[in-house]
CSV table of C-alpha atoms and ligand atoms in Angstrom, one decimal:
chain,number,residue,atom,x,y,z
Z,2,MET,CA,12.5,14.7,-4.3
Z,3,ASP,CA,11.3,12.3,-1.6
Z,4,PRO,CA,8.2,10.3,-2.6
Z,5,VAL,CA,5.0,10.9,-0.7
Z,6,LYS,CA,4.2,8.1,1.8
Z,7,VAL,CA,1.0,6.6,3.1
Z,8,ILE,CA,-0.4,8.1,6.3
Z,9,ARG,CA,0.9,6.5,9.5
Z,10,GLY,CA,-1.5,3.8,10.7
Z,11,MET,CA,-3.1,3.4,7.3
Z,12,ARG,CA,-2.4,0.7,4.7
Z,13,ASP,CA,-2.6,-0.2,1.0
Z,14,ILE,CA,-4.2,-3.5,0.2
Z,15,TYR,CA,-3.1,-5.3,-2.9
Z,16,PRO,CA,-5.0,-7.9,-5.0
Z,17,ASP,CA,-3.3,-10.9,-3.3
Z,18,GLN,CA,-5.0,-9.7,-0.1
Z,19,THR,CA,-8.2,-8.1,-1.4
Z,20,LYS,CA,-9.2,-11.6,-2.6
Z,21,TRP,CA,-9.5,-12.5,1.1
Z,22,TRP,CA,-11.4,-9.4,1.8
Z,23,HIS,CA,-13.9,-10.2,-1.0
Z,24,ARG,CA,-14.4,-13.6,0.4
Z,25,LEU,CA,-14.9,-12.4,3.9
Z,26,GLU,CA,-17.4,-9.7,2.8
Z,27,ARG,CA,-19.3,-12.2,0.7
Z,28,GLN,CA,-19.6,-14.8,3.5
Z,29,LEU,CA,-20.8,-12.1,5.9
Z,30,ALA,CA,-23.3,-10.7,3.5
Z,31,GLU,CA,-24.7,-14.2,2.8
Z,32,LEU,CA,-25.1,-15.1,6.5
Z,33,LEU,CA,-26.6,-11.7,7.4
Z,34,LYS,CA,-29.2,-12.1,4.6
Z,35,CYS,CA,-30.3,-15.4,6.1
Z,36,TYR,CA,-31.1,-13.6,9.4
Z,37,GLY,CA,-33.0,-10.9,7.5
Z,38,TYR,CA,-30.5,-8.1,7.7
Z,39,GLY,CA,-30.1,-5.6,4.8
Z,40,GLU,CA,-27.2,-3.4,4.1
Z,41,ILE,CA,-27.3,0.3,5.0
Z,42,ARG,CA,-24.7,2.7,3.6
Z,43,THR,CA,-24.2,6.1,5.4
Z,44,PRO,CA,-21.6,8.7,4.6
Z,45,ILE,CA,-18.1,8.5,6.0
Z,46,LEU,CA,-18.3,12.1,7.2
Z,47,GLU,CA,-20.7,13.3,9.8
Z,48,HIS,CA,-21.1,16.4,12.0
Z,49,THR,CA,-18.7,16.1,14.9
Z,50,GLU,CA,-21.7,16.8,17.2
Z,51,LEU,CA,-23.2,13.4,16.3
Z,52,PHE,CA,-20.3,11.5,17.8
Z,53,LYS,CA,-20.0,13.7,20.8
Z,54,ARG,CA,-23.6,13.2,21.7
Z,55,SER,CA,-23.6,9.5,21.1
Z,56,ILE,CA,-20.2,8.1,22.0
Z,57,GLY,CA,-19.8,10.4,25.0
Z,58,GLU,CA,-17.5,13.3,25.8
Z,59,GLU,CA,-15.5,11.3,28.4
Z,60,THR,CA,-14.4,8.5,26.1
Z,61,ASP,CA,-11.0,8.0,24.5
Z,62,ILE,CA,-12.6,8.3,21.0
Z,63,ILE,CA,-14.0,11.7,21.6
Z,64,GLU,CA,-11.1,13.0,23.8
Z,65,LYS,CA,-8.3,12.1,21.5
Z,66,GLU,CA,-9.0,9.8,18.6
Z,67,MET,CA,-11.3,11.6,16.1
Z,68,TYR,CA,-10.2,13.0,12.8
Z,69,SER,CA,-12.0,16.3,12.9
Z,70,PHE,CA,-11.7,19.4,10.7
Z,71,ASP,CA,-13.7,22.4,9.9
Z,72,ASP,CA,-15.9,22.5,6.7
Z,73,ARG,CA,-15.8,25.6,4.6
Z,74,ASP,CA,-18.6,27.2,6.5
Z,75,GLY,CA,-16.7,26.6,9.8
Z,76,SER,CA,-18.9,23.7,11.1
Z,77,SER,CA,-16.9,20.8,12.5
Z,78,LEU,CA,-17.0,17.5,10.6
Z,79,SER,CA,-15.4,14.2,11.6
Z,80,LEU,CA,-14.5,11.0,9.8
Z,81,ARG,CA,-16.6,8.3,11.4
Z,82,PRO,CA,-14.8,6.4,14.3
Z,83,GLU,CA,-17.6,3.8,14.4
Z,84,GLY,CA,-20.9,3.0,12.6
Z,85,THR,CA,-23.8,2.9,15.0
Z,86,ALA,CA,-24.1,6.7,15.6
Z,87,ALA,CA,-24.6,7.3,11.9
Z,88,VAL,CA,-27.1,4.5,11.5
Z,89,ILE,CA,-29.2,5.9,14.3
Z,90,ARG,CA,-28.9,9.4,13.0
Z,91,SER,CA,-30.3,8.2,9.7
Z,92,TYR,CA,-32.9,6.1,11.4
Z,93,ILE,CA,-34.3,9.1,13.2
Z,94,GLU,CA,-33.9,11.4,10.2
Z,95,ASN,CA,-36.0,9.1,8.0
Z,96,SER,CA,-38.5,8.1,10.7
Z,97,GLN,CA,-37.9,4.5,10.0
Z,98,TRP,CA,-40.0,3.3,12.9
Z,99,GLN,CA,-43.1,4.5,11.0
Z,100,LYS,CA,-42.2,2.3,8.1
Z,101,GLU,CA,-41.1,-0.9,9.7
Z,102,PRO,CA,-41.8,-2.4,13.2
Z,103,LEU,CA,-38.3,-3.7,13.5
Z,104,SER,CA,-35.2,-2.5,11.6
Z,105,ARG,CA,-32.5,-5.0,10.8
Z,106,TYR,CA,-29.4,-3.4,9.2
Z,107,TYR,CA,-25.8,-4.2,8.7
Z,108,TYR,CA,-23.0,-2.0,7.3
Z,109,LEU,CA,-19.5,-2.7,6.0
Z,110,GLY,CA,-16.9,0.0,5.8
Z,111,GLN,CA,-14.0,2.1,6.9
Z,112,MET,CA,-13.7,3.7,10.3
Z,113,PHE,CA,-11.1,6.2,11.5
Z,114,ARG,CA,-9.4,6.6,14.9
Z,115,HIS,CA,-6.2,8.4,15.7
Z,116,GLU,CA,-4.8,5.7,18.0
Z,117,ARG,CA,-1.3,4.5,18.4
Z,118,PRO,CA,-0.7,2.1,15.5
Z,119,GLN,CA,0.1,-1.5,16.5
Z,120,LYS,CA,-0.4,-5.0,15.1
Z,121,GLY,CA,-4.2,-5.2,14.7
Z,122,ARG,CA,-4.7,-1.5,15.5
Z,123,TYR,CA,-4.8,0.9,12.6
Z,124,ARG,CA,-6.0,4.5,12.0
Z,125,GLN,CA,-8.2,3.4,9.2
Z,126,PHE,CA,-9.8,0.0,9.7
Z,127,SER,CA,-12.9,-1.8,8.5
Z,128,GLN,CA,-15.8,-3.0,10.4
Z,129,VAL,CA,-19.0,-5.0,9.7
Z,130,GLY,CA,-21.7,-3.8,12.1
Z,131,VAL,CA,-25.1,-5.2,12.7
Z,132,GLU,CA,-28.0,-3.3,14.4
Z,133,LEU,CA,-31.5,-4.5,15.5
Z,134,ILE,CA,-33.6,-1.5,16.3
Z,135,GLY,CA,-37.0,-1.6,17.9
Z,136,ALA,CA,-37.1,-4.4,20.4
Z,137,ALA,CA,-36.4,-4.3,24.2
Z,138,GLN,CA,-36.9,-8.0,24.7
Z,139,PRO,CA,-34.0,-10.4,25.6
Z,140,ALA,CA,-34.8,-12.3,22.4
Z,141,ALA,CA,-33.3,-9.4,20.5
Z,142,ASP,CA,-30.0,-9.6,22.5
Z,143,VAL,CA,-30.0,-13.4,21.9
Z,144,GLU,CA,-30.5,-12.9,18.1
Z,145,LEU,CA,-27.6,-10.4,17.9
Z,146,ILE,CA,-25.2,-12.6,20.0
Z,147,ASP,CA,-26.2,-15.6,17.8
Z,148,VAL,CA,-25.6,-13.6,14.6
Z,149,MET,CA,-22.2,-12.5,16.0
Z,150,VAL,CA,-21.1,-16.0,16.9
Z,151,GLN,CA,-22.4,-17.5,13.7
Z,152,SER,CA,-20.6,-14.8,11.7
Z,153,MET,CA,-17.3,-15.6,13.3
Z,154,GLN,CA,-17.9,-19.3,12.6
Z,155,ALA,CA,-19.0,-18.7,9.0
Z,156,ILE,CA,-15.7,-17.0,8.2
Z,157,GLY,CA,-13.7,-19.7,9.8
Z,158,LEU,CA,-12.5,-18.0,13.0
Z,159,SER,CA,-11.8,-20.7,15.5
Z,160,LYS,CA,-10.5,-20.5,19.0
Z,161,THR,CA,-12.7,-17.7,20.1
Z,162,SER,CA,-14.4,-17.0,23.3
Z,163,LEU,CA,-17.6,-15.0,24.1
Z,164,GLU,CA,-17.6,-12.6,27.0
Z,165,LEU,CA,-20.8,-11.3,28.5
Z,166,ASN,CA,-21.7,-8.6,31.0
Z,167,SER,CA,-24.6,-6.3,31.9
Z,168,LEU,CA,-24.2,-2.6,32.5
Z,169,GLY,CA,-27.7,-2.1,34.0
Z,170,CYS,CA,-29.9,0.8,33.1
Z,171,ALA,CA,-30.5,4.5,34.1
Z,172,GLU,CA,-32.1,3.2,37.3
Z,173,CYS,CA,-29.5,0.8,38.7
Z,174,ARG,CA,-26.3,2.0,37.1
Z,175,PRO,CA,-26.0,5.3,39.0
Z,176,VAL,CA,-26.4,3.5,42.2
Z,177,TYR,CA,-23.6,1.0,41.2
Z,178,ARG,CA,-21.5,3.8,39.9
Z,179,GLN,CA,-21.5,5.5,43.3
Z,180,LYS,CA,-20.7,2.3,45.1
Z,181,LEU,CA,-17.8,1.7,42.7
Z,182,LYS,CA,-16.6,5.3,43.1
Z,183,ASP,CA,-16.5,4.9,46.9
Z,184,THR,CA,-14.5,1.7,46.6
Z,185,LEU,CA,-12.1,3.4,44.2
Z,186,GLU,CA,-11.8,6.5,46.3
Z,187,ALA,CA,-10.3,4.5,49.1
Z,188,GLN,CA,-7.7,3.1,46.7
Z,189,ARG,CA,-7.0,6.3,44.8
Z,190,GLN,CA,-3.3,6.4,45.4
Z,191,ASN,CA,-2.8,3.0,43.7
Z,192,LEU,CA,-4.6,3.9,40.5
Z,193,CYS,CA,-2.8,5.0,37.3
Z,194,ASP,CA,-3.1,8.7,36.4
Z,195,ASP,CA,-5.7,8.0,33.7
Z,196,CYS,CA,-7.8,6.2,36.2
Z,197,LYS,CA,-7.5,8.9,38.8
Z,198,ARG,CA,-9.1,11.1,36.2
Z,199,ARG,CA,-11.6,8.5,34.9
Z,200,MET,CA,-12.7,7.8,38.5
Z,201,VAL,CA,-14.3,11.2,38.8
Z,202,LYS,CA,-16.4,11.3,35.6
Z,203,ASN,CA,-16.5,7.7,34.3
Z,204,PRO,CA,-15.5,5.3,37.1
Z,205,LEU,CA,-16.7,2.2,35.2
Z,206,ARG,CA,-13.9,2.8,32.7
Z,207,VAL,CA,-11.4,2.0,35.5
Z,208,LEU,CA,-12.7,-1.6,35.4
Z,209,ASP,CA,-11.2,-2.2,31.9
Z,210,CYS,CA,-7.9,-0.4,32.5
Z,211,LYS,CA,-5.0,-2.5,31.3
Z,212,VAL,CA,-2.5,-1.3,34.0
Z,213,GLU,CA,-1.7,-4.1,36.5
Z,214,SER,CA,-2.3,-2.1,39.7
Z,215,CYS,CA,-5.7,-0.9,38.4
Z,216,ARG,CA,-6.6,-4.5,37.3
Z,217,ALA,CA,-5.9,-5.7,40.8
Z,218,ILE,CA,-8.2,-3.0,42.3
Z,219,ALA,CA,-10.9,-3.7,39.6
Z,220,GLY,CA,-10.8,-7.4,40.4
Z,221,LYS,CA,-11.8,-6.7,44.0
Z,222,ALA,CA,-14.4,-4.0,43.2
Z,223,PRO,CA,-18.1,-4.7,43.5
Z,224,LYS,CA,-19.5,-6.5,40.5
Z,225,ILE,CA,-22.2,-4.8,38.4
Z,226,ILE,CA,-24.3,-7.9,37.7
Z,227,GLU,CA,-24.7,-8.3,41.5
Z,228,ASN,CA,-26.0,-4.7,41.7
Z,229,LEU,CA,-28.6,-4.7,38.9
Z,230,CYS,CA,-32.3,-3.7,39.5
Z,231,SER,CA,-34.8,-6.6,39.2
Z,232,ASP,CA,-35.8,-5.7,35.6
Z,233,CYS,CA,-32.2,-5.7,34.4
Z,234,SER,CA,-31.4,-8.8,36.4
Z,235,GLN,CA,-34.4,-10.7,34.8
Z,236,HIS,CA,-33.4,-9.5,31.4
Z,237,PHE,CA,-29.9,-10.8,31.8
Z,238,THR,CA,-31.2,-14.2,33.0
Z,239,HIS,CA,-33.3,-14.5,29.9
Z,240,VAL,CA,-30.5,-13.6,27.6
Z,241,ARG,CA,-28.3,-16.3,29.3
Z,242,LYS,CA,-31.1,-18.9,28.9
Z,243,GLY,CA,-31.5,-18.1,25.2
Z,244,ILE,CA,-27.8,-18.4,24.3
Z,245,GLU,CA,-27.4,-21.5,26.5
Z,246,THR,CA,-30.2,-23.1,24.6
Z,247,LEU,CA,-28.4,-22.3,21.3
Z,248,GLY,CA,-25.4,-24.1,22.8
Z,249,ILE,CA,-23.2,-21.0,22.8
Z,250,ALA,CA,-20.5,-21.1,25.4
Z,251,TYR,CA,-19.6,-17.8,27.2
Z,252,ASN,CA,-17.9,-16.3,30.3
Z,253,ILE,CA,-19.2,-13.6,32.5
Z,254,ASN,CA,-16.7,-10.8,32.4
Z,255,HIS,CA,-17.3,-8.3,35.2
Z,256,ARG,CA,-14.6,-6.0,33.9
Z,257,MET,CA,-16.0,-5.6,30.3
Z,258,VAL,CA,-17.6,-2.1,30.3
Z,259,ARG,CA,-17.0,-1.1,26.6
Z,260,GLY,CA,-15.5,2.1,25.5
Z,261,LEU,CA,-18.6,3.9,24.3
Z,262,ASP,CA,-21.1,5.5,26.7
Z,263,TYR,CA,-24.3,4.6,25.0
Z,264,TYR,CA,-24.5,1.0,26.1
Z,265,THR,CA,-27.2,-0.3,28.5
Z,266,ARG,CA,-27.8,-3.7,29.9
Z,267,THR,CA,-26.2,-6.6,27.9
Z,268,THR,CA,-22.7,-6.1,26.5
Z,269,PHE,CA,-20.7,-8.7,24.7
Z,270,GLU,CA,-17.4,-9.2,23.1
Z,271,VAL,CA,-15.7,-12.0,21.1
Z,272,LEU,CA,-12.0,-12.6,21.8
Z,273,ALA,CA,-9.7,-14.5,19.5
Z,274,GLU,CA,-6.4,-16.2,20.2
Z,275,GLY,CA,-3.2,-15.3,18.5
Z,276,LEU,CA,-3.6,-11.5,18.3
Z,277,GLY,CA,-1.7,-10.4,21.4
Z,278,ALA,CA,-3.2,-7.4,23.1
Z,279,GLN,CA,-5.5,-6.6,20.2
Z,280,ASN,CA,-7.6,-9.7,20.8
Z,281,ALA,CA,-11.1,-8.3,20.6
Z,282,VAL,CA,-12.5,-9.1,17.2
Z,283,ALA,CA,-16.2,-8.2,17.7
Z,284,ALA,CA,-18.0,-6.3,20.4
Z,285,GLY,CA,-21.4,-4.8,21.0
Z,286,GLY,CA,-24.4,-4.5,23.3
Z,287,ARG,CA,-27.8,-3.0,24.0
Z,288,TYR,CA,-28.2,0.7,23.7
Z,289,ASP,CA,-31.8,1.5,24.8
Z,290,ASP,CA,-31.2,5.2,25.3
Z,291,LEU,CA,-29.3,6.2,22.1
Z,292,VAL,CA,-32.2,6.9,19.8
Z,293,LYS,CA,-33.8,9.2,22.3
Z,294,SER,CA,-30.6,10.9,23.2
Z,295,LEU,CA,-30.0,11.7,19.5
Z,296,GLY,CA,-33.4,13.4,19.3
Z,297,GLY,CA,-35.7,10.4,18.3
Z,298,PRO,CA,-38.4,8.7,20.2
Z,299,GLU,CA,-37.8,6.1,22.9
Z,300,ILE,CA,-36.8,3.1,20.9
Z,301,PRO,CA,-34.5,0.4,22.2
Z,302,ALA,CA,-31.8,-1.3,20.1
Z,303,VAL,CA,-29.0,-3.7,20.2
Z,304,GLY,CA,-25.9,-4.1,17.9
Z,305,PHE,CA,-22.3,-5.1,17.5
Z,306,ALA,CA,-19.3,-4.4,15.3
Z,307,ALA,CA,-16.5,-6.7,14.2
Z,308,GLY,CA,-13.1,-5.6,13.1
Z,309,LEU,CA,-12.3,-7.1,9.8
Z,310,ASP,CA,-8.6,-6.3,9.7
Z,311,ARG,CA,-8.0,-8.2,12.9
Z,312,ILE,CA,-10.1,-11.1,11.8
Z,313,LEU,CA,-8.1,-11.4,8.6
Z,314,LEU,CA,-4.8,-11.1,10.5
Z,315,ASN,CA,-6.0,-14.1,12.5
Z,316,LEU,CA,-7.3,-16.1,9.5
Z,317,ILE,CA,-4.5,-15.4,7.0
Z,318,SER,CA,-2.2,-18.3,8.1
Z,319,SER,CA,-5.0,-20.8,7.8
Z,320,LEU,CA,-6.5,-19.6,4.5
Z,321,ALA,CA,-5.9,-22.0,1.6
Z,322,GLU,CA,-4.6,-20.5,-1.6
Z,323,PRO,CA,-7.5,-20.4,-4.0
Z,324,ALA,CA,-7.3,-22.6,-7.1
Z,325,GLN,CA,-5.3,-21.2,-10.0
Z,326,ALA,CA,-7.1,-18.7,-12.2
Z,327,ASP,CA,-8.9,-20.7,-14.8
Z,328,GLY,CA,-9.3,-19.0,-18.1
Z,329,VAL,CA,-7.7,-18.1,-21.4
Z,330,PHE,CA,-4.5,-16.2,-22.3
Z,331,VAL,CA,-4.5,-14.8,-25.8
Z,332,VAL,CA,-1.2,-14.7,-27.6
Z,333,THR,CA,-1.0,-12.9,-30.9
Z,334,ARG,CA,1.5,-12.0,-33.7
Z,335,GLY,CA,1.3,-9.1,-36.1
Z,336,GLU,CA,-1.2,-6.4,-36.4
Z,337,GLU,CA,-3.9,-8.6,-37.9
Z,338,GLY,CA,-3.3,-11.2,-35.1
Z,339,TRP,CA,-3.7,-8.5,-32.5
Z,340,LEU,CA,-6.9,-7.2,-34.0
Z,341,ALA,CA,-8.4,-10.7,-34.2
Z,342,GLY,CA,-7.3,-11.3,-30.6
Z,343,LEU,CA,-9.1,-8.2,-29.5
Z,344,LYS,CA,-12.4,-9.5,-31.0
Z,345,LEU,CA,-11.9,-12.9,-29.5
Z,346,MET,CA,-11.2,-11.6,-26.0
Z,347,GLN,CA,-14.3,-9.4,-26.2
Z,348,GLU,CA,-16.4,-12.4,-27.1
Z,349,LEU,CA,-15.0,-14.7,-24.4
Z,350,ARG,CA,-15.4,-12.0,-21.7
Z,351,LYS,CA,-18.9,-11.4,-22.7
Z,352,ILE,CA,-19.8,-15.0,-21.6
Z,353,GLY,CA,-17.9,-14.6,-18.3
Z,354,ILE,CA,-14.6,-16.3,-19.2
Z,355,VAL,CA,-11.5,-14.8,-17.5
Z,356,VAL,CA,-9.2,-13.6,-20.3
Z,357,GLN,CA,-5.8,-12.1,-20.1
Z,358,SER,CA,-3.2,-11.0,-22.7
Z,359,ASP,CA,0.2,-9.4,-22.7
Z,360,VAL,CA,-0.6,-5.9,-23.8
Z,361,ARG,CA,3.1,-5.2,-24.3
Z,362,SER,CA,3.0,-7.7,-27.2
Z,363,GLY,CA,6.7,-8.8,-27.6
Z,364,SER,CA,8.0,-12.0,-29.1
Z,365,LEU,CA,5.9,-15.2,-29.1
Z,366,LYS,CA,8.3,-16.7,-26.6
Z,367,ALA,CA,7.9,-13.8,-24.2
Z,368,GLN,CA,4.1,-13.9,-24.5
Z,369,MET,CA,4.1,-17.6,-23.8
Z,370,LYS,CA,6.2,-17.1,-20.7
Z,371,ARG,CA,3.6,-14.6,-19.4
Z,372,ALA,CA,0.8,-17.0,-20.3
Z,373,ASP,CA,2.5,-19.7,-18.3
Z,374,LYS,CA,2.9,-17.4,-15.3
Z,375,SER,CA,-0.7,-16.2,-15.5
Z,376,GLY,CA,-2.0,-19.6,-14.5
Z,377,SER,CA,-4.5,-19.6,-17.3
Z,378,ARG,CA,-5.8,-23.0,-18.4
Z,379,PHE,CA,-5.7,-22.4,-22.2
Z,380,VAL,CA,-3.6,-20.3,-24.5
Z,381,ALA,CA,-5.3,-19.1,-27.7
Z,382,LEU,CA,-2.7,-18.3,-30.3
Z,383,LEU,CA,-3.4,-16.1,-33.3
Z,384,GLY,CA,-0.6,-15.6,-35.8
Z,385,GLU,CA,-0.4,-15.2,-39.6
Z,386,ASP,CA,-1.2,-18.9,-40.2
Z,387,GLU,CA,-4.2,-18.9,-38.1
Z,388,ILE,CA,-5.5,-15.7,-39.7
Z,389,ARG,CA,-5.1,-17.2,-43.1
Z,390,GLN,CA,-6.8,-20.5,-42.1
Z,391,GLU,CA,-9.5,-18.8,-40.0
Z,392,SER,CA,-8.6,-20.9,-37.1
Z,393,VAL,CA,-7.1,-20.5,-33.6
Z,394,THR,CA,-4.4,-22.7,-32.1
Z,395,ILE,CA,-5.2,-23.8,-28.6
Z,396,LYS,CA,-2.7,-25.0,-26.0
Z,397,ASP,CA,-4.0,-26.8,-22.9
Z,398,MET,CA,-1.5,-25.7,-20.2
Z,399,ARG,CA,-2.4,-28.5,-17.9
Z,400,ALA,CA,-2.4,-31.4,-20.4
Z,401,ALA,CA,0.6,-33.8,-20.3
Z,402,ALA,CA,3.3,-32.8,-22.8
Z,403,ASP,CA,2.8,-35.9,-25.0
Z,404,SER,CA,-1.0,-35.8,-25.0
Z,405,THR,CA,-2.9,-35.2,-28.2
Z,406,GLU,CA,-4.9,-32.7,-26.2
Z,407,LYS,CA,-1.8,-30.6,-25.5
Z,408,GLN,CA,-2.2,-28.6,-28.7
Z,409,PHE,CA,-4.9,-28.5,-31.3
Z,410,SER,CA,-6.5,-26.3,-33.8
Z,411,LEU,CA,-10.1,-25.0,-33.7
Z,412,ALA,CA,-12.1,-23.3,-36.4
Z,413,LYS,CA,-12.5,-19.6,-35.6
Z,414,LYS,CA,-16.3,-19.9,-35.6
Z,415,ASP,CA,-16.3,-22.7,-33.0
Z,416,VAL,CA,-13.6,-21.4,-30.7
Z,417,VAL,CA,-15.7,-19.5,-28.1
Z,418,GLN,CA,-18.2,-22.3,-27.7
Z,419,GLU,CA,-15.5,-25.0,-27.5
Z,420,LEU,CA,-13.5,-23.1,-24.9
Z,421,LEU,CA,-16.5,-22.6,-22.8
Z,422,VAL,CA,-17.4,-26.3,-22.8
Z,423,ARG,CA,-13.9,-27.3,-22.0
Z,424,LEU,CA,-13.5,-24.8,-19.2
Z,425,ASN,CA,-16.8,-25.8,-17.6
Z,426,HIS,CA,-16.2,-29.6,-17.9
Z,427,GLN,CA,-12.6,-29.8,-17.0
Z,428,SER,CA,-12.0,-26.9,-14.6
Z,429,THR,CA,-9.8,-28.1,-11.8
Z,430,GLY,CA,-11.6,-26.5,-9.1
Z,431,GLU,CA,-13.6,-23.7,-7.8
Z,432,LEU,CA,-12.3,-20.2,-7.6
Z,433,SER,CA,-11.4,-18.6,-4.2
Z,434,HIS,CA,-14.4,-19.6,-2.2
R,527,ATP,P1,-10.1,-2.2,21.5
R,527,ATP,O1,-10.5,-2.6,22.9
R,527,ATP,O2,-9.3,-3.3,20.9
R,527,ATP,O3,-9.6,-0.9,21.4
R,527,ATP,P2,-12.7,-1.2,21.0
R,527,ATP,O4,-13.5,-1.5,22.2
R,527,ATP,O5,-12.2,0.2,20.8
R,527,ATP,O6,-11.5,-2.2,20.7
R,527,ATP,P3,-15.0,-1.2,19.3
R,527,ATP,O7,-15.2,0.3,19.2
R,527,ATP,O8,-16.0,-1.9,20.1
R,527,ATP,O9,-13.5,-1.6,19.7
R,527,ATP,O10,-15.0,-1.8,17.8
R,527,ATP,C1,-15.3,-3.1,17.5
R,527,ATP,C2,-14.2,-3.9,16.8
R,527,ATP,O11,-13.5,-3.1,15.9
R,527,ATP,C3,-13.1,-4.2,17.8
R,527,ATP,O12,-13.4,-5.4,18.5
R,527,ATP,C4,-11.9,-4.4,16.9
R,527,ATP,O13,-11.9,-5.7,16.3
R,527,ATP,C5,-12.1,-3.4,15.8
R,527,ATP,N1,-11.3,-2.2,16.0
R,527,ATP,C6,-11.5,-1.2,16.9
R,527,ATP,N2,-10.5,-0.3,16.8
R,527,ATP,C7,-9.7,-0.7,15.8
R,527,ATP,C8,-8.5,-0.2,15.2
R,527,ATP,N3,-8.0,0.9,15.6
R,527,ATP,N4,-7.9,-1.0,14.3
R,527,ATP,C9,-8.4,-2.2,13.9
R,527,ATP,N5,-9.5,-2.7,14.4
R,527,ATP,C10,-10.2,-2.0,15.4
R,528,MG,MG1,-10.3,1.1,21.2
């Protein structure tokens, strides 16, 4: 019988990789805490309707990328393709604006999109997302952009660039849209098939098409930031002033329109080198109309999401191997040795020491080999002699072979305390941080 395989575009992650995930998640959580953001957890499944209403019917995500299925009562559910919609659904459902003047949330978790799998593009991937809900001021955009840039720095991502654009508002965007449509109409025959379709319902999406002929047309099209109303224009000027004051470098990217319909005004993206076509590691923007369009009051917001899989792909070559596991490996002989070993391991773990043993037992030699491979600092040996003498033989795996410290005996009653002292004083380095 053929073994069952993992689903295409999805991956298994083993301990030699999860250690990097843990580090990344910890660094992000620490940084976000400094900015006053707290973690929100929402379900992975939502009503399909939520995503249709927020992300927009004419987007790639809704048209072809969602994992949707019918629940037992026939209602359509979807695995979340992104995080913002659920956060806002929850914000409205719980009337959060009545409890706090500003809401600062972040989330960390798996998203699902049925796209063509490539390097850095998976069907299940992880994002960290950050949302600031309740402020229309440019200061909020600046805070979010700052958080995004600092997050990338904190995790050690170098060689990144920040792209900035404004998509205007309900007042100026339709005017620009028409202007753009007229320009595209004249070039219709040179657009790719997708863009011929996009042009009708979502002409802005033509601007970020990757097809060469469309890119050429987009490059000559009218620029949205030259067509903003005065409020949007002023807003954008203030955002730029703020991030310039923080010393954050950026490029204005007229072609960055983002793939989700809910964005208004400022949009931004962080690109990283070395990831080929999948070079966007974080992206976001302002979404002043989303809360209202999902049935809440008129409350402005701004947010971004960063793709952790891509970030790790980029980081992995530069990540240093963490120091060897520092701890104790317990080697035993005979039934009594095994039972005494169990007690010893329990006591050591209780005070936070990493303890391993070879549960397959086997000969002393085989166990010692395992101990050596484990990278443990000390071996604690419990055989017949030790049981009789109420002692434990300790081997220091990192002491020189001729040193008196290489092997010594400790009284059973002192062993826990003595190992703790030695591990704290002589540990060769910090673990994986
Ligand atoms: P792209 O242009 O690469 O398709 P996107 O605009 O669809 O990205 P967003 O929806 O803004 O991406 O999501 C934010 C981030 O999540 C992206 O910048 C990227 O790092 C990551 N991301 C998006 N889709 C995937 C995926 N299928 N696999 C891995 N990471 C992804
Ligand atoms: Mg995409």
